[in-house]
Short mmCIF file of C-alpha atoms and ligand atoms in Angstrom, two decimals:
data_model
loop_
_atom_site.label_atom_id
_atom_site.label_comp_id
_atom_site.label_asym_id
_atom_site.label_seq_id
_atom_site.Cartn_x
_atom_site.Cartn_y
_atom_site.Cartn_z
CA MET A 11 0.13 0.36 0.11
CA GLU A 12 2.53 2.32 1.19
CA ASN A 13 3.68 3.24 -2.65
CA GLY A 14 0.29 3.91 -4.05
CA ASN A 15 -0.22 0.63 -6.06
CA ASN A 16 -3.74 -0.31 -5.45
CA GLU A 17 -5.05 -3.36 -7.67
CA ASN A 18 -8.52 -3.27 -6.46
CA LYS A 19 -10.01 0.34 -7.99
CA ASN A 20 -12.92 -0.15 -5.71
CA TYR A 21 -11.42 -0.70 -2.54
CA ASN A 22 -11.44 2.07 -0.13
CA PRO A 23 -8.51 2.26 2.03
CA MET A 24 -10.41 4.91 4.05
CA GLN A 25 -13.57 2.16 4.65
CA ASP A 26 -13.90 0.94 8.78
CA MET A 27 -11.07 2.12 9.67
CA VAL A 28 -10.03 4.40 13.06
CA LEU A 29 -7.35 6.93 12.76
CA THR A 30 -4.98 6.73 15.89
CA ARG A 31 -1.14 7.95 15.93
CA HIS A 32 -0.92 4.59 14.97
CA GLY A 33 -2.15 4.97 11.20
CA PHE A 34 -5.43 3.46 9.98
CA VAL A 35 -6.26 0.53 12.03
CA ASN A 36 -9.22 -1.44 10.76
CA GLY A 37 -11.20 -4.32 12.69
CA LYS A 38 -9.59 -6.90 14.91
CA GLU A 39 -6.31 -4.63 15.54
CA GLN A 40 -8.06 -1.76 17.04
CA SER A 41 -7.57 -4.07 20.39
CA PHE A 42 -4.43 -2.24 21.11
CA LEU A 43 -6.74 0.29 22.34
CA LYS A 44 -8.43 -2.06 24.62
CA ASN A 45 -6.86 -1.14 27.63
CA PRO A 46 -4.74 2.29 27.47
CA LYS A 47 -5.25 2.57 30.94
CA ASP A 48 -1.97 3.26 31.84
CA LYS A 49 -1.56 5.85 29.57
CA PRO A 50 -3.79 9.00 29.02
CA PHE A 51 -6.03 8.60 26.14
CA ILE A 52 -6.52 12.32 24.52
CA GLY A 53 -9.13 12.84 21.40
CA ILE A 54 -7.91 15.86 18.96
CA ILE A 55 -9.87 17.87 16.74
CA GLY A 56 -8.22 19.75 13.89
CA ILE A 57 -3.91 19.71 13.70
CA PRO A 58 -2.83 20.70 16.72
CA PRO A 59 0.53 22.48 16.82
CA ARG A 60 3.80 20.38 16.70
CA GLU A 61 4.71 21.59 20.25
CA VAL A 62 1.15 20.09 21.68
CA MET A 63 1.65 17.12 19.65
CA GLU A 64 5.38 16.25 21.16
CA GLU A 65 4.20 16.73 24.50
CA LEU A 66 1.78 14.11 23.85
CA ILE A 67 3.82 11.95 22.25
CA SER A 68 6.70 12.54 25.20
CA ARG A 69 3.53 11.13 27.28
CA SER A 70 2.86 8.02 25.13
CA ALA A 71 -0.41 8.99 24.93
CA ILE A 72 -2.92 7.14 22.75
CA ILE A 73 -4.37 9.47 20.51
CA LEU A 74 -7.60 10.14 18.39
CA SER A 75 -8.44 12.11 15.74
CA LEU A 76 -11.59 12.86 16.61
CA ASP A 77 -12.00 14.41 12.91
CA MET A 78 -11.31 11.17 11.26
CA TYR A 79 -12.42 8.75 13.47
CA LYS A 80 -14.61 5.92 11.50
CA VAL A 81 -14.40 7.89 8.43
CA ASP A 82 -16.41 6.30 5.98
CA ARG A 83 -19.42 6.01 8.74
CA LEU A 84 -21.11 9.15 8.90
CA ILE A 85 -23.57 8.48 11.42
CA THR A 86 -25.11 11.78 12.68
CA GLU A 87 -28.55 10.75 14.45
CA PRO A 88 -26.83 11.39 17.70
CA THR A 89 -26.27 14.92 16.91
CA ASP A 90 -29.73 15.39 16.31
CA ASN A 91 -30.84 16.80 19.11
CA ILE A 92 -27.97 18.97 19.08
CA LEU A 93 -27.27 20.48 15.76
CA PRO A 94 -29.76 21.44 13.25
CA LYS A 95 -30.49 19.42 10.48
CA ALA A 96 -28.94 22.00 7.82
CA TYR A 97 -25.30 22.13 9.51
CA CYS A 98 -21.78 21.26 8.67
CA ALA A 99 -21.15 17.69 8.13
CA GLN A 100 -17.99 17.07 9.86
CA ILE A 101 -18.94 19.41 12.54
CA LYS A 102 -22.02 16.58 12.65
CA ARG A 103 -19.37 14.44 12.54
CA ILE A 104 -17.26 15.48 15.57
CA ILE A 105 -20.05 15.36 17.71
CA ALA A 106 -20.51 12.20 16.82
CA ASN A 107 -17.60 10.90 17.34
CA ILE A 108 -17.23 12.40 20.41
CA LEU A 109 -20.13 11.16 21.79
CA SER A 110 -19.26 7.41 20.63
CA VAL A 111 -16.10 7.64 22.48
CA THR A 112 -17.26 8.31 25.90
CA ASP A 113 -19.66 7.31 28.20
CA TYR A 114 -21.89 9.98 27.22
CA TRP A 115 -23.68 7.80 23.84
CA ASN A 116 -23.05 4.32 23.88
CA GLU A 117 -22.62 1.19 22.42
CA ASP A 118 -24.83 -0.18 19.95
CA VAL A 119 -23.85 2.22 17.09
CA MET A 120 -19.71 2.08 17.44
CA ASP A 121 -17.95 -0.87 18.09
CA SER A 122 -17.43 -1.37 21.93
CA VAL A 123 -13.46 -1.37 21.89
CA LEU A 124 -13.26 2.05 22.98
CA VAL A 125 -17.14 3.09 24.09
CA GLY A 126 -17.42 3.92 28.02
CA ARG A 127 -15.09 1.95 29.09
CA ASN A 128 -11.95 3.88 28.14
CA PRO A 129 -13.28 7.22 28.11
CA ILE A 130 -11.51 10.42 26.37
CA SER A 131 -9.43 12.19 29.53
CA GLU A 132 -8.87 15.25 27.53
CA ILE A 133 -9.84 16.94 24.26
CA ILE A 134 -7.59 19.56 22.83
CA ILE A 135 -9.14 21.50 19.86
CA GLU A 136 -7.82 23.52 17.72
CA ASP A 137 -9.15 27.11 17.35
CA SER A 138 -7.30 28.34 15.06
CA GLU A 139 -10.17 30.45 13.40
CA ILE A 140 -8.71 30.75 9.57
CA CYS A 141 -7.60 27.25 9.54
CA ARG A 142 -11.04 26.17 10.28
CA CYS A 143 -14.26 28.08 10.59
CA ASN A 144 -15.37 29.47 13.99
CA GLU A 145 -18.27 26.55 14.65
CA MET A 146 -15.31 24.86 16.51
CA GLY A 147 -16.00 27.65 19.28
CA PHE A 148 -19.38 26.17 19.74
CA VAL A 149 -18.09 22.16 19.73
CA ALA A 150 -15.51 23.65 22.54
CA ASP A 151 -18.36 25.25 24.43
CA PHE A 152 -20.70 21.60 23.94
CA ILE A 153 -17.38 19.75 25.23
CA GLU A 154 -16.78 22.05 28.28
CA ASN A 155 -20.25 22.28 29.43
CA GLU A 156 -22.33 19.66 28.34
CA LEU A 157 -19.53 16.42 28.78
CA LYS A 158 -17.53 18.11 31.36
CA ILE A 159 -14.05 16.51 29.55
CA LYS A 160 -11.06 18.38 29.92
CA LEU A 161 -10.39 20.77 27.14
CA ARG A 162 -7.51 22.19 25.87
CA ARG A 163 -7.83 25.25 22.91
CA VAL A 164 -4.64 25.80 21.20
CA LYS A 165 -4.20 27.86 18.48
CA ASN A 166 -1.61 26.06 15.05
CA ASN A 167 0.88 29.00 13.80
CA ASP A 168 3.33 26.98 12.38
CA LEU A 169 4.66 27.67 9.85
CA GLU A 170 7.33 25.42 8.43
CA LYS A 171 6.64 24.06 5.58
CA LYS A 172 6.88 20.12 4.76
CA GLY A 173 5.61 20.17 1.52
CA ASP A 174 2.94 18.48 -0.58
CA PHE A 175 4.52 15.53 -2.31
CA ILE A 176 1.48 13.92 -1.86
CA CYS A 177 -1.03 16.51 -2.71
CA LYS A 178 1.32 16.36 -5.99
CA SER A 179 1.37 12.61 -6.96
CA GLY A 180 -0.67 10.07 -8.89
CA ILE A 181 -2.01 7.81 -6.24
CA PRO A 182 -5.70 7.73 -5.98
CA LEU A 183 -7.81 10.79 -4.70
CA ASP A 184 -9.45 8.92 -2.20
CA GLU A 185 -6.17 6.77 -0.57
CA LYS A 186 -4.49 10.93 -1.05
CA PHE A 187 -7.20 11.98 1.43
CA GLY A 188 -6.11 9.08 3.49
CA LYS A 189 -2.48 9.27 3.65
CA ILE A 190 -2.62 13.28 4.25
CA ALA A 191 -4.26 12.13 7.70
CA GLY A 192 -1.64 10.19 8.02
CA TYR A 193 1.10 12.06 7.65
CA PHE A 194 0.24 14.55 10.42
CA TYR A 195 1.54 11.01 12.84
CA ARG A 196 4.10 10.64 10.50
CA ASP A 197 5.91 13.45 11.00
CA MET A 198 5.07 13.38 14.81
CA GLU A 199 6.78 9.91 14.96
CA LYS A 200 9.87 11.33 13.21
CA LYS A 201 8.66 8.66 10.77
CA LYS A 202 10.33 8.72 7.35
CA PRO A 203 8.17 10.62 5.64
CA PHE A 204 5.63 9.41 2.82
CA ARG A 205 6.86 11.13 -0.24
CA PRO A 206 5.06 9.42 -3.63
CA GLU A 207 6.34 10.93 -6.63
CA TYR A 208 5.01 14.25 -8.67
CA VAL A 209 2.44 13.23 -11.79
CA GLN A 210 1.36 15.56 -14.24
CA PRO A 211 -1.87 16.58 -13.39
CA LYS A 212 -5.14 15.96 -15.86
CA CYS A 213 -7.40 18.29 -12.75
CA ALA A 214 -7.52 19.55 -9.41
CA PHE A 215 -9.70 19.11 -6.42
CA TRP A 216 -9.09 22.50 -4.36
CA GLY A 217 -10.84 22.37 -0.59
CA THR A 218 -11.33 20.46 2.32
CA PRO A 219 -11.67 16.71 2.34
CA PRO A 220 -15.01 15.96 1.36
CA TRP A 221 -16.18 14.77 4.37
CA GLY A 222 -20.01 14.31 3.59
CA ASP A 223 -18.77 11.65 1.11
CA PHE A 224 -15.63 10.48 0.67
CA SER A 225 -16.79 8.67 -2.13
CA ILE A 226 -16.92 11.41 -4.69
CA ALA A 227 -13.36 11.11 -5.06
CA ASN A 228 -13.36 8.18 -7.04
CA TYR A 229 -14.41 10.11 -10.18
CA PHE A 230 -12.02 11.73 -10.19
CA PRO A 231 -8.49 10.15 -11.71
CA ASP A 232 -5.45 9.63 -9.88
CA GLU A 233 -4.01 12.03 -11.96
CA THR A 234 -5.72 14.89 -9.78
CA HIS A 235 -3.89 17.09 -7.49
CA VAL A 236 -4.82 18.26 -4.28
CA TYR A 237 -4.55 22.09 -3.56
CA GLY A 238 -6.55 24.41 -0.70
CA TRP A 239 -7.47 23.72 2.86
CA THR A 240 -6.23 19.61 2.10
CA ARG A 241 -2.87 21.07 0.93
CA CYS A 242 -2.13 22.92 3.89
CA VAL A 243 -2.84 20.20 5.83
CA GLU A 244 -0.24 17.82 4.15
CA ASN A 245 2.33 20.81 4.49
CA LEU A 246 1.43 20.70 7.96
CA THR A 247 0.43 24.72 8.04
CA PRO A 248 -3.35 24.50 7.87
CA GLY A 249 -4.12 28.07 9.40
CA ASP A 250 -1.83 29.27 5.99
CA LEU A 251 -4.41 31.42 3.87
CA LYS A 252 -2.10 31.85 1.29
CA LEU A 253 -0.89 28.82 0.81
CA GLU A 254 -4.90 27.50 0.82
CA LEU A 255 -5.66 30.27 -1.92
CA GLU A 256 -3.57 29.08 -4.22
CA PHE A 257 -4.65 27.23 -7.44
CA ASP A 258 -3.63 26.24 -10.68
CA PRO A 259 -4.41 28.39 -14.06
CA ASP A 260 -3.88 25.50 -16.24
CA ILE A 261 -5.82 22.57 -15.07
CA PRO A 262 -9.62 22.12 -14.79
CA THR A 263 -9.88 22.23 -11.32
CA VAL A 264 -12.83 21.26 -9.17
CA PHE A 265 -13.19 23.93 -6.06
CA PHE A 266 -14.89 21.68 -3.36
CA SER A 267 -16.72 22.30 -0.20
CA GLN A 268 -19.15 20.97 2.70
CA SER A 269 -22.64 22.62 2.47
CA PHE A 270 -22.68 25.26 5.31
CA CYS A 271 -19.56 26.00 5.64
CA PRO A 272 -18.20 29.02 5.34
CA LYS A 273 -15.61 28.00 2.88
CA ALA A 274 -18.30 27.72 0.44
CA GLY A 275 -17.92 31.69 -0.02
CA LEU A 276 -13.96 31.44 -1.06
CA ALA A 277 -14.67 28.10 -3.12
CA SER A 278 -17.03 29.68 -5.52
CA TYR A 279 -14.95 33.11 -5.41
CA LEU A 280 -11.91 31.06 -6.33
CA ALA A 281 -14.23 28.96 -9.33
CA SER A 282 -15.53 32.29 -10.72
CA LYS A 283 -11.42 33.42 -10.85
CA HIS A 284 -10.34 29.90 -12.22
CA PRO A 285 -10.55 29.72 -15.93
CA ARG A 286 -11.75 26.43 -16.23
CA GLY A 287 -13.18 26.38 -12.67
CA MET A 288 -16.08 25.14 -10.76
CA PHE A 289 -18.11 24.85 -7.38
CA ILE A 290 -19.58 21.94 -5.76
CA ASP A 291 -20.87 21.50 -2.50
CA MET A 292 -22.08 18.73 -0.46
CA ASP A 293 -24.01 17.40 2.45
CA ILE A 294 -24.39 14.11 3.22
CA GLY A 295 -24.01 11.72 0.57
CA ILE A 296 -23.45 12.33 -2.82
CA THR A 297 -26.51 13.65 -5.10
CA ARG A 298 -27.09 12.19 -8.27
CA SER A 299 -27.18 15.74 -9.64
CA THR A 300 -23.53 16.61 -8.07
CA VAL A 301 -21.94 13.36 -9.97
CA ALA A 302 -23.70 14.64 -13.47
CA LYS A 303 -22.11 17.51 -12.58
CA LEU A 304 -18.71 16.57 -11.83
CA THR A 305 -18.29 14.21 -14.11
CA ALA A 306 -19.60 16.27 -17.29
CA PHE A 307 -17.33 19.38 -16.22
CA LEU A 308 -14.65 16.45 -16.17
CA GLN A 309 -15.53 14.79 -19.44
CA LEU A 310 -16.01 18.48 -21.70
CA ASN A 311 -13.15 19.10 -20.01
CA LYS A 312 -11.66 15.92 -21.50
CA VAL A 313 -10.05 14.72 -18.50
CA ILE A 314 -11.82 11.41 -18.18
CA MET B 24 -34.09 5.25 -33.34
CA ILE B 25 -37.27 7.04 -30.92
CA LEU B 26 -35.15 10.08 -28.50
CA LEU B 27 -36.36 11.07 -25.51
CA ASP B 28 -35.64 14.10 -23.06
CA ALA B 29 -37.50 13.61 -20.27
CA GLY B 30 -37.73 16.58 -17.64
CA THR B 31 -40.11 17.19 -14.66
CA THR B 32 -43.06 17.74 -16.11
CA TYR B 33 -43.04 17.23 -19.97
CA ALA B 34 -41.13 14.56 -22.04
CA LYS B 35 -39.84 15.54 -25.37
CA ILE B 36 -39.89 12.55 -27.94
CA LEU B 37 -38.10 12.80 -31.27
CA ASP B 38 -38.51 9.67 -33.98
CA THR B 39 -34.86 10.21 -36.29
CA GLU B 40 -36.71 7.88 -38.73
CA THR B 41 -39.96 10.22 -39.62
CA ASN B 42 -38.32 13.00 -37.73
CA GLU B 43 -41.67 13.02 -35.73
CA ARG B 44 -41.33 15.56 -32.66
CA THR B 45 -43.99 14.74 -30.05
CA VAL B 46 -44.55 16.94 -26.39
CA LYS B 47 -46.18 14.91 -23.53
CA ARG B 48 -46.74 15.12 -19.82
CA VAL B 49 -44.07 12.65 -18.49
CA SER B 50 -47.25 11.57 -16.11
CA ASP B 51 -48.51 10.54 -19.82
CA LEU B 52 -45.93 8.17 -20.95
CA GLU B 53 -47.23 4.56 -21.39
CA LYS B 54 -45.53 3.06 -18.46
CA THR B 55 -44.49 0.17 -20.85
CA PHE B 56 -42.78 2.98 -23.40
CA LYS B 57 -38.51 2.89 -24.05
CA ALA B 58 -37.08 5.34 -25.66
CA ASP B 59 -32.98 4.35 -27.63
CA VAL B 60 -31.47 6.95 -26.17
CA GLY B 61 -32.37 9.65 -23.68
CA THR B 62 -32.31 12.63 -21.09
CA GLY B 63 -32.90 14.43 -18.59
CA HIS B 64 -34.17 14.08 -15.00
CA ASN B 65 -36.76 10.79 -15.67
CA ILE B 66 -35.24 9.18 -18.15
CA ASN B 67 -33.73 6.36 -16.11
CA ARG B 68 -37.75 5.00 -16.28
CA PHE B 69 -38.24 5.16 -20.11
CA ALA B 70 -34.64 4.90 -21.79
CA LYS B 71 -32.47 2.01 -22.79
CA HIS B 72 -29.93 4.14 -22.74
CA SER B 73 -28.82 7.63 -20.62
CA ILE B 74 -27.31 10.14 -21.28
CA ASN B 75 -25.57 13.12 -18.72
CA GLU B 76 -28.03 16.44 -18.82
CA ILE B 77 -25.15 18.87 -19.38
CA ILE B 78 -23.49 16.57 -22.21
CA ALA B 79 -26.38 16.46 -24.15
CA LEU B 80 -26.42 20.83 -23.69
CA ALA B 81 -22.99 21.06 -24.85
CA ASN B 82 -23.40 18.45 -27.48
CA ALA B 83 -26.66 20.42 -28.57
CA GLY B 84 -24.74 23.93 -28.90
CA LYS B 85 -21.88 22.07 -30.52
CA SER B 86 -24.33 21.18 -33.61
CA LEU B 87 -27.07 23.95 -33.32
CA ILE B 88 -25.13 26.87 -33.18
CA GLU B 89 -22.73 28.18 -35.59
CA ASP B 90 -20.62 30.54 -33.71
CA GLY B 91 -17.79 28.19 -31.89
CA SER B 92 -17.84 30.91 -29.02
CA PHE B 93 -21.98 31.21 -26.64
CA THR B 94 -23.53 30.32 -23.89
CA LEU B 95 -26.23 27.98 -24.06
CA LEU B 96 -28.98 28.13 -21.17
CA ASP B 97 -31.68 25.60 -20.56
CA VAL B 98 -34.19 26.50 -18.58
CA GLY B 99 -36.87 23.62 -17.50
CA SER B 100 -39.14 23.44 -15.05
CA ARG B 101 -37.25 22.24 -12.28
CA ASP B 102 -33.71 23.07 -13.03
CA ALA B 103 -31.79 24.94 -14.98
CA LYS B 104 -28.38 24.20 -16.40
CA TYR B 105 -26.19 25.82 -19.00
CA VAL B 106 -22.53 25.38 -21.34
CA VAL B 107 -19.99 27.86 -22.07
CA PHE B 108 -17.77 26.97 -25.41
CA GLU B 109 -15.01 29.66 -26.63
CA ASN B 110 -13.69 29.38 -30.23
CA GLY B 111 -15.33 25.58 -29.99
CA ASN B 112 -14.06 24.92 -26.49
CA PHE B 113 -15.64 23.43 -23.68
CA ILE B 114 -15.06 27.08 -20.30
CA HIS B 115 -17.98 26.30 -17.59
CA SER B 116 -21.32 24.68 -17.17
CA ASP B 117 -23.56 24.64 -13.81
CA TRP B 118 -26.57 23.44 -13.22
CA ASN B 119 -28.64 24.31 -10.32
CA THR B 120 -30.89 21.80 -9.02
CA GLU B 121 -31.39 23.39 -5.01
CA CYS B 122 -30.78 26.53 -5.04
CA GLY B 123 -33.15 28.31 -7.14
CA ALA B 124 -35.14 25.85 -7.82
CA PHE B 125 -38.87 24.96 -9.25
CA THR B 126 -38.79 28.60 -10.73
CA GLY B 127 -40.16 27.40 -14.51
CA GLN B 128 -42.82 25.43 -12.87
CA ALA B 129 -43.70 27.98 -10.03
CA ILE B 130 -44.59 30.41 -13.06
CA GLU B 131 -46.48 27.89 -14.92
CA ILE B 132 -48.31 27.20 -11.74
CA LEU B 133 -48.84 30.68 -10.94
CA GLY B 134 -49.86 31.68 -14.39
CA ASN B 135 -52.97 28.93 -13.96
CA TYR B 136 -54.09 29.80 -10.18
CA LEU B 137 -53.93 33.70 -11.29
CA ASN B 138 -55.47 33.29 -14.53
CA ILE B 139 -53.00 35.18 -16.49
CA ASP B 140 -51.97 34.87 -20.07
CA TYR B 141 -48.22 35.72 -19.96
CA SER B 142 -48.40 36.71 -24.23
CA LYS B 143 -50.18 39.58 -22.70
CA VAL B 144 -48.40 40.69 -19.78
CA GLU B 145 -45.48 43.63 -20.20
CA PRO B 146 -42.41 42.87 -19.32
CA GLN B 147 -41.55 44.84 -15.59
CA LYS B 148 -38.79 47.10 -15.18
CA GLU B 149 -39.11 46.36 -11.26
CA PHE B 150 -38.17 42.65 -9.69
CA ILE B 151 -38.70 40.32 -7.32
CA THR B 152 -35.20 38.50 -6.22
CA ALA B 153 -36.64 34.81 -6.65
CA THR B 154 -34.27 32.44 -4.76
CA CYS B 155 -36.78 29.84 -5.38
CA GLY B 156 -39.85 28.61 -7.10
CA LEU B 157 -41.73 28.65 -4.16
CA LEU B 158 -40.37 31.76 -2.36
CA GLY B 159 -41.33 34.03 -5.22
CA MET B 160 -44.62 32.92 -5.24
CA GLY B 161 -44.89 33.88 -1.77
CA HIS B 162 -43.49 37.29 -2.92
CA VAL B 163 -45.95 37.58 -5.63
CA PHE B 164 -48.93 36.84 -3.34
CA ASP B 165 -47.52 39.39 -0.65
CA PHE B 166 -47.88 42.34 -3.72
CA VAL B 167 -51.10 41.42 -4.82
CA ALA B 168 -52.52 41.52 -1.43
CA SER B 169 -51.18 45.14 -1.38
CA GLY B 170 -52.78 46.01 -4.47
CA VAL B 171 -50.67 45.03 -7.09
CA GLU B 172 -52.05 43.55 -10.44
CA PRO B 173 -51.50 40.31 -10.66
CA GLU B 174 -50.14 40.60 -13.93
CA ILE B 175 -47.89 42.89 -12.63
CA ALA B 176 -46.67 40.68 -9.72
CA ALA B 177 -45.79 37.56 -11.72
CA ALA B 178 -44.46 39.82 -14.28
CA ARG B 179 -42.33 41.20 -11.81
CA LEU B 180 -40.91 37.77 -10.71
CA ILE B 181 -39.97 36.78 -14.38
CA LYS B 182 -37.75 39.41 -14.28
CA GLY B 183 -36.47 38.52 -11.24
CA VAL B 184 -36.44 34.62 -12.79
CA CYS B 185 -33.99 36.10 -15.60
CA ILE B 186 -32.05 38.33 -13.77
CA SER B 187 -30.65 35.17 -11.59
CA MET B 188 -30.59 33.05 -14.62
CA TYR B 189 -28.57 35.96 -16.49
CA ARG B 190 -26.17 35.63 -13.63
CA PHE B 191 -25.94 32.35 -13.49
CA ALA B 192 -24.82 32.08 -16.65
CA LYS B 193 -21.86 34.25 -15.48
CA LYS B 194 -23.49 37.44 -17.71
CA PRO B 195 -23.24 36.79 -21.32
CA LYS B 196 -23.65 39.54 -24.00
CA LYS B 197 -25.84 36.84 -25.57
CA ILE B 198 -27.99 33.98 -24.15
CA HIS B 199 -29.18 30.82 -26.80
CA LEU B 200 -31.96 30.08 -24.50
CA THR B 201 -33.56 26.65 -24.63
CA GLY B 202 -36.06 24.42 -22.35
CA GLY B 203 -39.73 25.16 -21.51
CA LEU B 204 -39.57 28.48 -20.53
CA VAL B 205 -38.59 30.09 -24.06
CA GLU B 206 -42.14 29.43 -24.84
CA ASN B 207 -43.07 31.58 -22.43
CA ARG B 208 -42.85 35.07 -24.41
CA LEU B 209 -42.89 37.01 -21.18
CA PHE B 210 -39.74 35.23 -19.76
CA VAL B 211 -37.92 36.03 -23.62
CA GLU B 212 -38.50 39.50 -23.47
CA SER B 213 -37.59 40.17 -19.57
CA MET B 214 -33.94 39.13 -20.49
CA PRO B 215 -31.47 41.62 -19.91
CA CYS B 216 -29.45 41.02 -22.61
CA GLU B 217 -29.51 39.65 -26.02
CA THR B 218 -31.75 36.10 -26.66
CA VAL B 219 -31.51 33.87 -29.32
CA ILE B 220 -34.34 31.32 -29.21
CA LEU B 221 -33.56 27.44 -29.82
CA ASP B 222 -36.65 25.27 -29.23
CA ARG B 223 -37.28 23.01 -26.40
CA PHE B 224 -36.34 20.38 -28.47
CA ALA B 225 -32.65 21.22 -28.75
CA LEU B 226 -31.49 18.85 -26.27
CA LEU B 227 -32.50 15.83 -28.39
CA GLU B 228 -30.33 17.51 -30.70
CA GLY B 229 -27.17 16.60 -28.03
CA VAL B 230 -29.10 13.12 -27.73
CA LYS B 231 -29.29 12.27 -31.33
CA GLU B 232 -25.28 13.78 -31.31
CA TYR B 233 -24.24 11.21 -28.75
CA ALA B 234 -26.70 8.31 -30.57
CA LEU B 235 -24.60 8.79 -33.84
CA ASN B 236 -21.43 9.05 -32.51
CA LYS B 237 -21.90 5.80 -30.23
CA ALA B 238 -23.11 4.36 -33.49
CA ASN B 239 -20.40 5.14 -35.27
CA SER B 240 -17.32 4.31 -32.60
S1 LIG C 16 -16.19 21.83 6.81
FE1 LIG C 16 -16.49 23.84 7.02
S2 LIG C 16 -18.11 23.99 8.83
FE2 LIG C 16 -17.13 21.92 8.50
S3 LIG C 16 -15.77 21.93 10.41
FE3 LIG C 16 -14.62 22.13 8.17
S4 LIG C 16 -14.16 24.63 8.04
FE4 LIG C 16 -16.07 24.32 9.66
#
């Protein structure tokens, strides 16, 4: 898998997986998380700065990304009494993830490995405004006031650039999203960085990861470069707005945002500036018309 | 070959052998009807092969419009879509199915409800901002309740729809129009730019292009 030569095109590397400091793990392998009683069990939201992550590693913490936990199962029912229906799918995922790994909401939906038995001792929330939306402030209030979990708010002003090798490689787009999330952990643990080869692009995807439905990635060719906030994440500078605004005017580009995300304004504005850009937004689950719009755009631009 | 454009409300049918063209309500299509190739919202129920609506529109534009640079806008009852070509090259397209939707249907319902013959109404300068058909209708009823003539209120809504369609298509100098609303004179005359009318069968021309290319490949 490391070289990106994935023979089964239908395989989704993020399906049914949990993102931890140990990378994406699935199924039974999760059992290593079973009894971290001797270690602090910390949830993170967003990309905390290097300094904070290093401190966690020095404490041998078990770290669980609450953004990415159960990436492919966006189960939002538990948020129904907390958030309105018309709300960002990713915030719903974060809240549902927190509820699923704490005592607050239990067993039946998520597997019981983590539920209840190993409640999170602390949640660190990166709340750098520019990186994400200020909805994070609401998530923080909810954690503090309703769940009474110890909360630490941090800002990420890291500027050391780690590059965009994955974004500009030829590995399938859905794997790019997974590898970029994993890259963050590899870097912290000082593992050899994953540096797939550069590929000449046929088109580009600009935006946040498509939290509401990763299957949208399957419509893009492997030669898709990634821009926008996802690229900032690989670069480990999630607050670098200048980098986020960049695009390549020479290749057809899909400017994506989650529905109800403030970044939609930026995405549609940049799409209007791009000579061959198209803006699309998506809530939970890709719709027939979005697929038709996207595939027509890619076909008419001779990308697929 | 029987080609079909099955929109939300109307089905347009073209028999390529006899060149016969028919328009029916989708609800009047026989359950057993199966076109050879088609496009549109309801296509999967009624055709053996379907083609993406935007691709059909792009093909239609290339085959029906001589100039290689054009904007072709299709305003149907449920949605609107456009393609832009420059010197024969595809530039943009978009399709609104959610925001701004159901405007065509709203105009038809409103006409029937208020008994308006749109061909006898003059275009208005003032307009109602029509985010979607439903909100637009609400505004029309408010105007009528405040004493504005129903024809004038409806014409303001149509002007609003035209302005939002014009903006949606990125404000071109000239728009080629197709779709159900091209038969509404008031709609066409309310467009804030030069218009060229292609009839409502234009999309089928795009389907034909596709079917012929497929047959030859
Ligand atoms: S997708 Fe947008 S609204 Fe949702 S969490 Fe990310 S930045 Fe915020």
